[in-house]
Amino acid sequence: MAEPRVSILIVAYKSRAHLPRLFDCLDAQTFCDFETILIDNASPDGTGPDVATQARATQFVANAHNTGFAAANNQAARLARGHWVICLNPDAFPEPNWLEALMAAIKVYPDVTAFGSTQILDEDARLLDGAGDVYHAFGIPFRGGYRKPWPSDLVDGQTFSPCAAASMWRADQFAQLGGYEESFFCYCEDVDLGFRHRLAGGQVIQLADAHVRHLGSASSGRLSEFAVYHGTRNRLWTFVRNMPVALFWLLLLPHLGATLLLWAHTAWRGAGGAYGRGLADGLKGWGTAWQARKAIQANRKVSLRALAGQFAWSPFTLLKRAIVLRQITRP
């Protein structure tokens, strides 16, 4: 059997309602040289993919227990046969020319190994769900343009990391980086991977014409205790693991200050307890994260100046969740 050009990795958890629409969108793609690998991550009875949906996937695997978004995507990537792997959320619905736009991009940017899609808010197509993951220098990641009006002049640009809801990686690069960090379980695993990619000298192109409509947090809820806990814990680990030592000590106090301000804001919104537990467990895991940073930093190829130039630095950029796209550089 000939190898497909692209392997689309779909990790489902309580996603039965969304998967038929997703596969309809994939069936409508104008580029068809792809396979689909569907992992059901131990959804409770009645919430996983039904038999008809399972049959629509090239490969289907039902996990006996929930291994987490990060580990299940790595599992799917190991099964993939394509030269490129795409992580696609069950609630991310591609427009018909989405894959065609991604395939065109690898010809325009032949040295780039990671791409992000323009995510449109499914409930209101006038608004963005995100135009790339931004990393603020204070150690706070966010989706650029989240729930902001979709700019008419949006063009391709460098983003810090591609949002895992609809991201494409060259398969060998994804494997070389070790895929997603499985201890994260879910949340921030895409920023952590993107940070490691940046440290290794890679760049990510956010594509203006590769569109998906995204529900977002369909399984966990935007401000659920689960989401707040994992987001808080993993945000700290991402900073500890990846920030080079000179920048680490320069930015540690601003990072802790921003963390405390976010705690106050989250408490005001009613989720302060989950935030506190995430922060406590993040601090408990500091030693493991610090050990991991040794290998990560040993592989750093990018200069501190070049890396810092990919961060957002203005507090207003963070407060506004602004889009941050840098000029595309050629090797």
Short mmCIF file of N, CA and C in Angstrom, two decimals, residues 118-199:
data_model
loop_
_atom_site.label_atom_id
_atom_site.label_comp_id
_atom_site.label_asym_id
_atom_site.label_seq_id
_atom_site.Cartn_x
_atom_site.Cartn_y
_atom_site.Cartn_z
N THR A 118 -5.41 28.94 10.51
CA THR A 118 -6.25 30.02 11.03
C THR A 118 -7.53 29.40 11.58
N GLN A 119 -7.76 29.59 12.88
CA GLN A 119 -8.92 29.01 13.54
C GLN A 119 -10.01 30.07 13.70
N ILE A 120 -11.18 29.72 13.19
CA ILE A 120 -12.32 30.63 13.18
C ILE A 120 -13.32 30.12 14.23
N LEU A 121 -13.86 31.02 14.99
CA LEU A 121 -14.83 30.64 16.02
C LEU A 121 -16.07 30.05 15.36
N ASP A 122 -16.39 28.83 15.71
CA ASP A 122 -17.48 28.14 15.01
C ASP A 122 -18.83 28.81 15.23
N GLU A 123 -19.02 29.37 16.40
CA GLU A 123 -20.32 29.96 16.71
C GLU A 123 -20.52 31.33 16.08
N ASP A 124 -19.42 31.95 15.63
CA ASP A 124 -19.50 33.27 15.00
C ASP A 124 -18.31 33.44 14.07
N ALA A 125 -18.52 33.21 12.78
CA ALA A 125 -17.42 33.19 11.81
C ALA A 125 -16.80 34.57 11.59
N ARG A 126 -17.33 35.60 12.21
CA ARG A 126 -16.69 36.91 12.13
C ARG A 126 -15.52 37.03 13.10
N LEU A 127 -15.42 36.08 14.04
CA LEU A 127 -14.40 36.14 15.08
C LEU A 127 -13.39 35.02 14.92
N LEU A 128 -12.17 35.28 15.34
CA LEU A 128 -11.13 34.26 15.35
C LEU A 128 -11.20 33.42 16.62
N ASP A 129 -10.85 32.16 16.49
CA ASP A 129 -10.57 31.32 17.65
C ASP A 129 -9.07 31.34 17.94
N GLY A 130 -8.27 31.76 16.96
CA GLY A 130 -6.85 31.88 17.18
C GLY A 130 -6.07 31.94 15.88
N ALA A 131 -5.01 32.76 15.87
CA ALA A 131 -4.10 32.86 14.72
C ALA A 131 -2.68 32.63 15.22
N GLY A 132 -2.45 31.44 15.76
CA GLY A 132 -1.14 31.07 16.26
C GLY A 132 -1.01 31.25 17.76
N ASP A 133 -0.16 30.44 18.37
CA ASP A 133 0.10 30.54 19.80
C ASP A 133 1.20 31.57 20.04
N VAL A 134 0.90 32.54 20.89
CA VAL A 134 1.86 33.58 21.28
C VAL A 134 2.46 33.20 22.63
N TYR A 135 3.75 33.48 22.79
CA TYR A 135 4.38 33.26 24.09
C TYR A 135 4.88 34.60 24.62
N HIS A 136 4.25 35.06 25.71
CA HIS A 136 4.69 36.31 26.32
C HIS A 136 5.95 36.04 27.14
N ALA A 137 6.86 37.02 27.16
CA ALA A 137 8.13 36.87 27.86
C ALA A 137 7.95 36.55 29.34
N PHE A 138 6.82 36.92 29.92
CA PHE A 138 6.56 36.61 31.33
C PHE A 138 6.18 35.15 31.55
N GLY A 139 6.20 34.35 30.46
CA GLY A 139 5.91 32.93 30.58
C GLY A 139 4.44 32.60 30.48
N ILE A 140 3.67 33.45 29.82
CA ILE A 140 2.22 33.25 29.67
C ILE A 140 1.90 33.05 28.19
N PRO A 141 1.48 31.85 27.79
CA PRO A 141 1.09 31.64 26.40
C PRO A 141 -0.39 31.96 26.20
N PHE A 142 -0.74 32.34 24.99
CA PHE A 142 -2.15 32.56 24.66
C PHE A 142 -2.33 32.47 23.14
N ARG A 143 -3.57 32.25 22.75
CA ARG A 143 -3.89 32.19 21.32
C ARG A 143 -4.09 33.61 20.80
N GLY A 144 -3.29 33.98 19.81
CA GLY A 144 -3.39 35.32 19.26
C GLY A 144 -4.73 35.57 18.59
N GLY A 145 -5.36 36.69 18.94
CA GLY A 145 -6.62 37.05 18.31
C GLY A 145 -7.82 36.29 18.80
N TYR A 146 -7.70 35.61 19.94
CA TYR A 146 -8.80 34.79 20.43
C TYR A 146 -10.06 35.62 20.67
N ARG A 147 -11.14 35.23 19.99
CA ARG A 147 -12.45 35.89 20.07
C ARG A 147 -12.39 37.38 19.67
N LYS A 148 -11.44 37.70 18.81
CA LYS A 148 -11.33 39.05 18.26
C LYS A 148 -11.81 39.02 16.81
N PRO A 149 -12.21 40.17 16.26
CA PRO A 149 -12.64 40.21 14.85
C PRO A 149 -11.55 39.68 13.92
N TRP A 150 -11.98 38.93 12.91
CA TRP A 150 -11.07 38.34 11.94
C TRP A 150 -10.55 39.45 11.03
N PRO A 151 -9.25 39.76 11.07
CA PRO A 151 -8.73 40.88 10.26
C PRO A 151 -8.80 40.56 8.77
N SER A 152 -9.21 41.53 7.99
CA SER A 152 -9.30 41.32 6.54
C SER A 152 -7.93 41.29 5.89
N ASP A 153 -6.91 41.82 6.58
CA ASP A 153 -5.57 41.89 6.00
C ASP A 153 -4.63 40.84 6.60
N LEU A 154 -5.17 39.77 7.17
CA LEU A 154 -4.34 38.72 7.76
C LEU A 154 -3.51 38.03 6.68
N VAL A 155 -2.20 37.93 6.91
CA VAL A 155 -1.30 37.28 5.96
C VAL A 155 -0.44 36.26 6.71
N ASP A 156 0.27 35.42 5.95
CA ASP A 156 1.17 34.45 6.55
C ASP A 156 2.24 35.16 7.38
N GLY A 157 2.63 34.54 8.47
CA GLY A 157 3.70 35.10 9.30
C GLY A 157 4.21 34.06 10.27
N GLN A 158 5.33 34.37 10.90
CA GLN A 158 5.88 33.47 11.92
C GLN A 158 5.09 33.61 13.21
N THR A 159 4.69 32.48 13.76
CA THR A 159 4.10 32.45 15.09
C THR A 159 5.03 31.67 16.00
N PHE A 160 4.86 31.82 17.31
CA PHE A 160 5.77 31.14 18.23
C PHE A 160 5.61 29.63 18.15
N SER A 161 4.36 29.17 18.18
CA SER A 161 4.10 27.74 18.06
C SER A 161 2.71 27.55 17.45
N PRO A 162 2.48 26.41 16.79
CA PRO A 162 1.17 26.17 16.20
C PRO A 162 0.21 25.57 17.21
N CYS A 163 -1.01 26.07 17.26
CA CYS A 163 -2.02 25.52 18.16
C CYS A 163 -2.33 24.09 17.74
N ALA A 164 -2.34 23.18 18.70
CA ALA A 164 -2.52 21.75 18.41
C ALA A 164 -3.90 21.41 17.88
N ALA A 165 -4.84 22.34 17.94
CA ALA A 165 -6.18 22.05 17.42
C ALA A 165 -6.15 21.75 15.93
N ALA A 166 -5.17 22.36 15.21
CA ALA A 166 -5.06 22.13 13.76
C ALA A 166 -3.65 22.50 13.32
N SER A 167 -2.69 21.68 13.70
CA SER A 167 -1.27 21.98 13.42
C SER A 167 -0.69 20.89 12.54
N MET A 168 0.28 21.27 11.71
CA MET A 168 0.95 20.31 10.84
C MET A 168 2.46 20.33 11.10
N TRP A 169 3.01 19.14 11.28
CA TRP A 169 4.44 18.95 11.52
C TRP A 169 5.01 17.98 10.50
N ARG A 170 6.24 18.24 10.04
CA ARG A 170 6.91 17.22 9.27
C ARG A 170 7.18 16.06 10.22
N ALA A 171 6.84 14.84 9.80
CA ALA A 171 6.82 13.70 10.71
C ALA A 171 8.17 13.45 11.36
N ASP A 172 9.26 13.59 10.59
CA ASP A 172 10.56 13.32 11.18
C ASP A 172 10.94 14.38 12.22
N GLN A 173 10.51 15.62 12.01
CA GLN A 173 10.78 16.68 12.99
C GLN A 173 9.99 16.45 14.27
N PHE A 174 8.73 16.06 14.14
CA PHE A 174 7.90 15.76 15.31
C PHE A 174 8.53 14.64 16.13
N ALA A 175 9.02 13.59 15.44
CA ALA A 175 9.65 12.47 16.14
C ALA A 175 10.97 12.87 16.77
N GLN A 176 11.77 13.67 16.06
CA GLN A 176 13.06 14.09 16.58
C GLN A 176 12.92 14.92 17.85
N LEU A 177 11.87 15.73 17.91
CA LEU A 177 11.62 16.54 19.10
C LEU A 177 11.02 15.73 20.25
N GLY A 178 10.62 14.50 19.96
CA GLY A 178 10.03 13.66 20.99
C GLY A 178 8.54 13.80 21.14
N GLY A 179 7.91 14.51 20.20
CA GLY A 179 6.47 14.70 20.27
C GLY A 179 6.07 15.55 21.48
N TYR A 180 4.82 15.41 21.87
CA TYR A 180 4.32 16.16 23.01
C TYR A 180 4.83 15.57 24.32
N GLU A 181 5.04 16.41 25.31
CA GLU A 181 5.49 15.96 26.63
C GLU A 181 4.30 15.29 27.34
N GLU A 182 4.42 13.98 27.56
CA GLU A 182 3.27 13.20 28.01
C GLU A 182 2.90 13.46 29.47
N SER A 183 3.85 13.95 30.27
CA SER A 183 3.52 14.25 31.67
C SER A 183 2.55 15.42 31.78
N PHE A 184 2.42 16.22 30.72
CA PHE A 184 1.48 17.34 30.73
C PHE A 184 0.03 16.85 30.70
N PHE A 185 -0.21 15.68 30.16
CA PHE A 185 -1.54 15.10 29.95
C PHE A 185 -2.30 15.89 28.88
N CYS A 186 -2.62 17.13 29.15
CA CYS A 186 -3.18 18.02 28.14
C CYS A 186 -3.03 19.47 28.62
N TYR A 187 -3.15 20.38 27.68
CA TYR A 187 -2.99 21.83 27.88
C TYR A 187 -1.50 22.22 27.96
N CYS A 188 -1.14 23.17 27.12
CA CYS A 188 0.22 23.73 27.00
C CYS A 188 1.21 22.77 26.36
N GLU A 189 0.78 21.53 26.05
CA GLU A 189 1.72 20.60 25.43
C GLU A 189 2.15 21.10 24.06
N ASP A 190 1.28 21.84 23.37
CA ASP A 190 1.65 22.36 22.05
C ASP A 190 2.65 23.51 22.17
N VAL A 191 2.49 24.35 23.19
CA VAL A 191 3.44 25.45 23.40
C VAL A 191 4.80 24.90 23.84
N ASP A 192 4.80 23.89 24.69
CA ASP A 192 6.05 23.25 25.11
C ASP A 192 6.79 22.67 23.90
N LEU A 193 6.07 21.97 23.03
CA LEU A 193 6.68 21.42 21.82
C LEU A 193 7.18 22.54 20.92
N GLY A 194 6.37 23.58 20.76
CA GLY A 194 6.77 24.71 19.94
C GLY A 194 8.00 25.41 20.49
N PHE A 195 8.11 25.51 21.82
CA PHE A 195 9.27 26.13 22.45
C PHE A 195 10.53 25.30 22.14
N ARG A 196 10.42 23.98 22.29
CA ARG A 196 11.57 23.11 22.00
C ARG A 196 11.97 23.22 20.53
N HIS A 197 10.98 23.33 19.67
CA HIS A 197 11.24 23.52 18.24
C HIS A 197 11.98 24.82 17.99
N ARG A 198 11.56 25.87 18.67
CA ARG A 198 12.24 27.17 18.55
C ARG A 198 13.69 27.09 19.04
N LEU A 199 13.89 26.43 20.18
CA LEU A 199 15.24 26.30 20.72
C LEU A 199 16.16 25.54 19.76
#
